PDB file of C-alpha atoms in Angstrom:
ATOM      1  CA  SER A  14      52.939 146.382 170.722  1.00  0.00           C
ATOM      2  CA  LEU A  15      52.930 148.329 167.588  1.00  0.00           C
ATOM      3  CA  PRO A  16      54.736 151.631 167.179  1.00  0.00           C
ATOM      4  CA  ARG A  17      52.806 154.842 167.836  1.00  0.00           C
ATOM      5  CA  GLY A  18      52.726 155.806 164.195  1.00  0.00           C
ATOM      6  CA  VAL A  19      51.237 152.528 163.243  1.00  0.00           C
ATOM      7  CA  ARG A  20      48.613 152.834 165.905  1.00  0.00           C
ATOM      8  CA  ARG A  21      47.716 156.407 164.761  1.00  0.00           C
ATOM      9  CA  THR A  22      47.330 155.159 161.107  1.00  0.00           C
ATOM     10  CA  LEU A  23      44.968 152.386 162.286  1.00  0.00           C
ATOM     11  CA  LYS A  24      43.023 154.776 164.326  1.00  0.00           C
ATOM     12  CA  LYS A  25      42.663 156.903 161.227  1.00  0.00           C
ATOM     13  CA  ALA A  26      41.642 153.998 159.159  1.00  0.00           C
ATOM     14  CA  ASN A  27      38.854 153.088 161.462  1.00  0.00           C
ATOM     15  CA  ASN A  28      37.524 156.780 161.456  1.00  0.00           C
ATOM     16  CA  GLN A  29      37.161 156.999 157.502  1.00  0.00           C
ATOM     17  CA  ASN A  30      33.940 158.171 155.899  1.00  0.00           C
ATOM     18  CA  PHE A  31      33.374 155.007 153.760  1.00  0.00           C
ATOM     19  CA  THR A  32      30.951 152.193 154.206  1.00  0.00           C
ATOM     20  CA  VAL A  33      31.839 148.535 154.079  1.00  0.00           C
ATOM     21  CA  THR A  34      29.523 145.793 152.992  1.00  0.00           C
ATOM     22  CA  VAL A  35      30.372 142.184 153.294  1.00  0.00           C
ATOM     23  CA  LYS A  36      29.168 140.082 150.473  1.00  0.00           C
ATOM     24  CA  PRO A  37      29.693 136.243 150.290  1.00  0.00           C
ATOM     25  CA  ILE A  38      30.658 134.604 147.077  1.00  0.00           C
ATOM     26  CA  ARG A  39      28.127 131.663 146.927  1.00  0.00           C
ATOM     27  CA  PRO A  40      28.445 128.536 144.835  1.00  0.00           C
ATOM     28  CA  ASN A  41      26.271 128.371 141.646  1.00  0.00           C
ATOM     29  CA  GLU A  42      25.366 132.046 141.882  1.00  0.00           C
ATOM     30  CA  PRO A  43      26.857 135.109 140.128  1.00  0.00           C
ATOM     31  CA  ALA A  44      29.754 136.649 142.193  1.00  0.00           C
ATOM     32  CA  PRO A  45      28.392 139.738 144.137  1.00  0.00           C
ATOM     33  CA  HIS A  46      31.139 141.827 142.458  1.00  0.00           C
ATOM     34  CA  SER A  47      30.125 140.972 138.993  1.00  0.00           C
ATOM     35  CA  SER A  48      29.682 144.533 137.958  1.00  0.00           C
ATOM     36  CA  LEU A  49      31.447 147.231 135.778  1.00  0.00           C
ATOM     37  CA  ALA A  50      32.371 149.247 139.025  1.00  0.00           C
ATOM     38  CA  HIS A  51      34.267 146.323 140.490  1.00  0.00           C
ATOM     39  CA  PHE A  52      35.917 145.446 137.234  1.00  0.00           C
ATOM     40  CA  ARG A  53      37.077 149.211 137.012  1.00  0.00           C
ATOM     41  CA  CYS A  54      38.509 148.848 140.452  1.00  0.00           C
ATOM     42  CA  VAL A  55      40.672 145.988 139.266  1.00  0.00           C
ATOM     43  CA  VAL A  56      41.592 147.649 135.863  1.00  0.00           C
ATOM     44  CA  ASP A  57      42.437 150.910 137.453  1.00  0.00           C
ATOM     45  CA  HIS A  58      44.428 149.172 140.227  1.00  0.00           C
ATOM     46  CA  GLU A  59      46.447 147.053 137.769  1.00  0.00           C
ATOM     47  CA  VAL A  60      47.083 149.849 135.270  1.00  0.00           C
ATOM     48  CA  ARG A  61      48.535 152.032 138.112  1.00  0.00           C
ATOM     49  CA  ILE A  62      50.843 149.186 138.974  1.00  0.00           C
ATOM     50  CA  TYR A  63      52.061 148.444 135.371  1.00  0.00           C
ATOM     51  CA  GLY A  64      51.407 151.846 133.705  1.00  0.00           C
ATOM     52  CA  GLY A  65      53.858 154.521 132.735  1.00  0.00           C
ATOM     53  CA  SER A  66      54.103 153.416 129.166  1.00  0.00           C
ATOM     54  CA  ALA A  67      51.869 152.198 126.372  1.00  0.00           C
ATOM     55  CA  GLN A  68      53.066 148.611 127.018  1.00  0.00           C
ATOM     56  CA  GLY A  69      52.624 148.989 130.733  1.00  0.00           C
ATOM     57  CA  PHE A  70      48.975 150.162 130.113  1.00  0.00           C
ATOM     58  CA  PHE A  71      48.272 147.000 128.053  1.00  0.00           C
ATOM     59  CA  ASP A  72      50.172 144.718 130.438  1.00  0.00           C
ATOM     60  CA  GLY A  73      47.919 146.239 133.299  1.00  0.00           C
ATOM     61  CA  ILE A  74      44.715 145.563 131.263  1.00  0.00           C
ATOM     62  CA  GLN A  75      45.838 141.943 130.582  1.00  0.00           C
ATOM     63  CA  GLU A  76      46.650 141.304 134.268  1.00  0.00           C
ATOM     64  CA  ALA A  77      43.449 143.090 135.243  1.00  0.00           C
ATOM     65  CA  ILE A  78      41.300 140.741 133.155  1.00  0.00           C
ATOM     66  CA  GLY A  79      42.981 137.532 134.646  1.00  0.00           C
ATOM     67  CA  ARG A  80      42.807 138.820 138.343  1.00  0.00           C
ATOM     68  CA  TYR A  81      39.184 140.067 137.916  1.00  0.00           C
ATOM     69  CA  MET A  82      38.102 136.723 136.401  1.00  0.00           C
ATOM     70  CA  GLY A  83      39.838 134.793 139.144  1.00  0.00           C
ATOM     71  CA  THR A  84      38.191 136.830 141.978  1.00  0.00           C
ATOM     72  CA  THR A  85      34.646 136.116 140.543  1.00  0.00           C
ATOM     73  CA  ARG A  86      35.361 132.451 140.349  1.00  0.00           C
ATOM     74  CA  MET A  87      36.920 132.002 143.771  1.00  0.00           C
ATOM     75  CA  THR A  88      35.226 131.176 146.908  1.00  0.00           C
ATOM     76  CA  GLY A  89      35.209 133.576 149.837  1.00  0.00           C
ATOM     77  CA  THR A  90      33.737 137.040 150.584  1.00  0.00           C
ATOM     78  CA  ILE A  91      34.246 140.546 149.371  1.00  0.00           C
ATOM     79  CA  ARG A  92      34.185 143.537 151.452  1.00  0.00           C
ATOM     80  CA  GLU A  93      32.999 146.354 149.309  1.00  0.00           C
ATOM     81  CA  TYR A  94      34.195 149.961 150.152  1.00  0.00           C
ATOM     82  CA  ARG A  95      31.890 152.846 149.022  1.00  0.00           C
ATOM     83  CA  ASN A  96      32.556 156.592 149.354  1.00  0.00           C
ATOM     84  CA  GLU A  97      30.001 159.200 150.739  1.00  0.00           C
ATOM     85  CA  GLU A  98      28.412 159.408 147.183  1.00  0.00           C
ATOM     86  CA  GLY A  99      27.836 155.676 147.092  1.00  0.00           C
ATOM     87  CA  ARG A 100      30.601 154.899 144.429  1.00  0.00           C
ATOM     88  CA  VAL A 101      32.608 151.702 144.786  1.00  0.00           C
ATOM     89  CA  ILE A 102      36.065 152.941 145.743  1.00  0.00           C
ATOM     90  CA  ALA A 103      37.660 149.596 146.446  1.00  0.00           C
ATOM     91  CA  PHE A 104      37.093 146.088 147.412  1.00  0.00           C
ATOM     92  CA  ALA A 105      38.855 143.314 149.396  1.00  0.00           C
ATOM     93  CA  HIS A 106      38.555 139.811 148.293  1.00  0.00           C
ATOM     94  CA  GLU A 107      39.121 137.171 151.118  1.00  0.00           C
ATOM     95  CA  VAL A 108      39.503 133.488 150.880  1.00  0.00           C
ATOM     96  CA  ARG A 109      39.438 131.251 153.906  1.00  0.00           C
ATOM     97  CA  LYS A 110      40.845 127.709 153.526  1.00  0.00           C
ATOM     98  CA  GLY A 111      42.154 125.321 156.089  1.00  0.00           C
ATOM     99  CA  ARG A 112      43.718 127.516 158.875  1.00  0.00           C
ATOM    100  CA  THR A 113      44.470 130.482 156.823  1.00  0.00           C
ATOM    101  CA  ILE A 114      42.600 133.572 155.520  1.00  0.00           C
ATOM    102  CA  ARG A 115      44.094 135.284 152.527  1.00  0.00           C
ATOM    103  CA  GLY A 116      43.321 138.766 151.356  1.00  0.00           C
ATOM    104  CA  GLN A 117      43.746 140.829 148.144  1.00  0.00           C
ATOM    105  CA  TRP A 118      42.752 144.448 147.502  1.00  0.00           C
ATOM    106  CA  PHE A 119      41.845 146.505 144.465  1.00  0.00           C
ATOM    107  CA  TYR A 120      41.261 150.419 144.430  1.00  0.00           C
ATOM    108  CA  SER A 121      39.324 152.471 141.732  1.00  0.00           C
ATOM    109  CA  THR A 122      41.559 155.538 141.812  1.00  0.00           C
ATOM    110  CA  SER A 123      44.809 156.820 143.303  1.00  0.00           C
ATOM    111  CA  ALA A 124      42.788 158.728 145.927  1.00  0.00           C
ATOM    112  CA  ALA A 125      40.945 155.475 146.896  1.00  0.00           C
ATOM    113  CA  ALA A 126      44.416 153.888 147.311  1.00  0.00           C
ATOM    114  CA  LYS A 127      45.361 156.518 149.838  1.00  0.00           C
ATOM    115  CA  SER A 128      41.993 156.409 151.827  1.00  0.00           C
ATOM    116  CA  TYR A 129      43.141 153.939 154.375  1.00  0.00           C
ATOM    117  CA  VAL A 130      41.159 151.100 152.893  1.00  0.00           C
ATOM    118  CA  TRP A 131      44.091 148.597 153.094  1.00  0.00           C
ATOM    119  CA  PHE A 132      44.780 149.456 156.699  1.00  0.00           C
ATOM    120  CA  HIS A 133      41.112 149.182 157.795  1.00  0.00           C
ATOM    121  CA  SER A 134      40.730 145.841 155.795  1.00  0.00           C
ATOM    122  CA  VAL A 135      43.874 144.370 157.238  1.00  0.00           C
ATOM    123  CA  TYR A 136      42.856 145.482 160.812  1.00  0.00           C
ATOM    124  CA  ASP A 137      39.497 143.954 160.330  1.00  0.00           C
ATOM    125  CA  LEU A 138      41.013 140.736 158.856  1.00  0.00           C
ATOM    126  CA  VAL A 139      43.321 140.220 161.652  1.00  0.00           C
ATOM    127  CA  GLU A 140      40.663 140.966 164.179  1.00  0.00           C
ATOM    128  CA  ARG A 141      38.341 138.307 162.777  1.00  0.00           C
ATOM    129  CA  ALA A 142      41.316 135.757 162.348  1.00  0.00           C
ATOM    130  CA  ILE A 143      42.054 136.195 166.086  1.00  0.00           C
ATOM    131  CA  GLU A 144      38.284 135.531 166.937  1.00  0.00           C
ATOM    132  CA  TYR A 145      38.244 132.259 164.852  1.00  0.00           C
ATOM    133  CA  ASP A 146      39.643 129.322 166.788  1.00  0.00           C
ATOM    134  CA  ASP A 147      40.516 127.466 163.595  1.00  0.00           C
ATOM    135  CA  VAL A 148      42.638 130.221 161.883  1.00  0.00           C
ATOM    136  CA  ASP A 149      46.356 130.606 162.661  1.00  0.00           C
ATOM    137  CA  VAL A 150      47.621 132.659 159.731  1.00  0.00           C
ATOM    138  CA  VAL A 151      46.617 135.711 157.883  1.00  0.00           C
ATOM    139  CA  ASP A 152      48.166 135.632 154.469  1.00  0.00           C
ATOM    140  CA  LEU A 153      48.468 139.122 152.823  1.00  0.00           C
ATOM    141  CA  GLY A 154      49.810 137.709 149.570  1.00  0.00           C
ATOM    142  CA  PRO A 155      52.881 138.605 147.615  1.00  0.00           C
ATOM    143  CA  SER A 156      54.197 142.207 148.106  1.00  0.00           C
ATOM    144  CA  GLY A 157      55.324 142.987 144.665  1.00  0.00           C
ATOM    145  CA  SER A 158      57.956 145.460 146.052  1.00  0.00           C
ATOM    146  CA  ASP A 159      60.314 145.967 148.753  1.00  0.00           C
ATOM    147  CA  ALA A 160      58.467 149.055 149.915  1.00  0.00           C
ATOM    148  CA  PHE A 161      55.201 147.076 150.346  1.00  0.00           C
ATOM    149  CA  SER A 162      57.187 144.322 152.206  1.00  0.00           C
ATOM    150  CA  GLU A 163      58.513 147.089 154.547  1.00  0.00           C
ATOM    151  CA  LEU A 164      55.077 148.511 155.051  1.00  0.00           C
ATOM    152  CA  LYS A 165      53.714 145.049 156.124  1.00  0.00           C
ATOM    153  CA  SER A 166      56.646 144.436 158.417  1.00  0.00           C
ATOM    154  CA  ARG A 167      55.804 147.823 160.251  1.00  0.00           C
ATOM    155  CA  TYR A 168      52.447 146.316 160.946  1.00  0.00           C
ATOM    156  CA  GLY A 169      53.719 143.015 162.377  1.00  0.00           C
ATOM    157  CA  PHE A 170      53.614 140.876 159.224  1.00  0.00           C
ATOM    158  CA  LYS A 171      56.614 138.791 158.120  1.00  0.00           C
ATOM    159  CA  SER A 172      57.788 138.351 154.538  1.00  0.00           C
ATOM    160  CA  VAL A 173      57.998 134.509 154.040  1.00  0.00           C
ATOM    161  CA  GLU A 174      59.534 132.808 150.906  1.00  0.00           C
ATOM    162  CA  ASP A 175      58.338 129.250 151.849  1.00  0.00           C
ATOM    163  CA  TRP A 176      54.768 130.118 152.545  1.00  0.00           C
ATOM    164  CA  PRO A 177      53.399 126.611 152.441  1.00  0.00           C
ATOM    165  CA  ALA A 178      55.570 125.928 155.570  1.00  0.00           C
ATOM    166  CA  VAL A 179      53.737 128.826 157.472  1.00  0.00           C
ATOM    167  CA  ALA A 180      50.248 129.104 155.924  1.00  0.00           C
ATOM    168  CA  ASP A 181      48.290 125.942 156.363  1.00  0.00           C
ATOM    169  CA  TYR A 182      45.893 125.919 153.337  1.00  0.00           C
ATOM    170  CA  LEU A 183      45.025 122.149 153.767  1.00  0.00           C
ATOM    171  CA  GLY A 184      41.340 121.646 154.582  1.00  0.00           C
ATOM    172  CA  ASP A 185      38.023 123.111 153.782  1.00  0.00           C
ATOM    173  CA  PHE A 186      37.132 126.255 151.921  1.00  0.00           C
ATOM    174  CA  TRP A 187      34.836 128.573 153.758  1.00  0.00           C
ATOM    175  CA  TYR A 188      32.357 130.496 151.787  1.00  0.00           C
ATOM    176  CA  SER A 189      31.266 132.819 154.630  1.00  0.00           C
ATOM    177  CA  ASP A 190      30.619 132.718 158.427  1.00  0.00           C
ATOM    178  CA  ASP A 191      27.079 131.600 157.893  1.00  0.00           C
ATOM    179  CA  MET A 192      27.939 128.678 155.583  1.00  0.00           C
ATOM    180  CA  LYS A 193      29.410 125.367 156.376  1.00  0.00           C
ATOM    181  CA  PRO A 194      33.014 124.638 154.604  1.00  0.00           C
ATOM    182  CA  THR A 195      33.192 122.653 151.511  1.00  0.00           C
ATOM    183  CA  LYS A 196      35.806 120.102 150.649  1.00  0.00           C
ATOM    184  CA  GLY A 197      38.693 121.060 148.467  1.00  0.00           C
ATOM    185  CA  GLU A 198      40.264 117.705 147.813  1.00  0.00           C
ATOM    186  CA  LEU A 199      41.951 118.575 144.491  1.00  0.00           C
ATOM    187  CA  PHE A 200      43.409 121.889 146.016  1.00  0.00           C
ATOM    188  CA  ASP A 201      44.583 119.759 149.033  1.00  0.00           C
ATOM    189  CA  GLU A 202      46.292 117.337 146.876  1.00  0.00           C
ATOM    190  CA  ILE A 203      48.081 120.188 144.869  1.00  0.00           C
ATOM    191  CA  PHE A 204      49.035 122.062 147.930  1.00  0.00           C
ATOM    192  CA  SER A 205      50.424 119.010 149.716  1.00  0.00           C
ATOM    193  CA  ARG A 206      52.966 118.612 146.795  1.00  0.00           C
ATOM    194  CA  PHE A 207      54.269 122.077 147.782  1.00  0.00           C
ATOM    195  CA  LYS A 208      54.660 121.006 151.313  1.00  0.00           C
ATOM    196  CA  GLY A 209      56.632 117.846 150.116  1.00  0.00           C
ATOM    197  CA  LYS A 210      54.023 115.345 151.456  1.00  0.00           C
TER     198      LYS A 210
END
């Protein structure tokens, strides 16, 4: 069982005044988050992480461009978070491959980062993973800091160095619940090299 403070935070996360819309990323179609509002989420998110100096600002911009382009070219779904005014405040990008679901998150402002989006999204991600018979692992990605690793551990997640030994990414990509999986043979071949096969 999770500690009382953790349960209280999850309860708050599920009672926030934002709307969440699930949008699948479909093959041969523009990504549903191909917009300036979503790009700004990634830029603001990365600049907050790298910021603090002129060099940090430019490093954040450079990282944001690469990460944003990556999310629009990957399979999966986004979960778009909007505030009461209808503005995009954050989005979660999820990729399901093999027996693993992986999430990553981007927030438009510091206030959005503190609006319980991550807790809401992780709770929802874990809840869905439990429902799927063919998912064993929820991968929250690299932490980037000891503080974030600590936060994840309070919510029951373990920090793992040898992630290929735990997260089974071999198998098909899933675009969304309503679409059949697609083959990812090249990815499987590359990933199997990490696992030493």
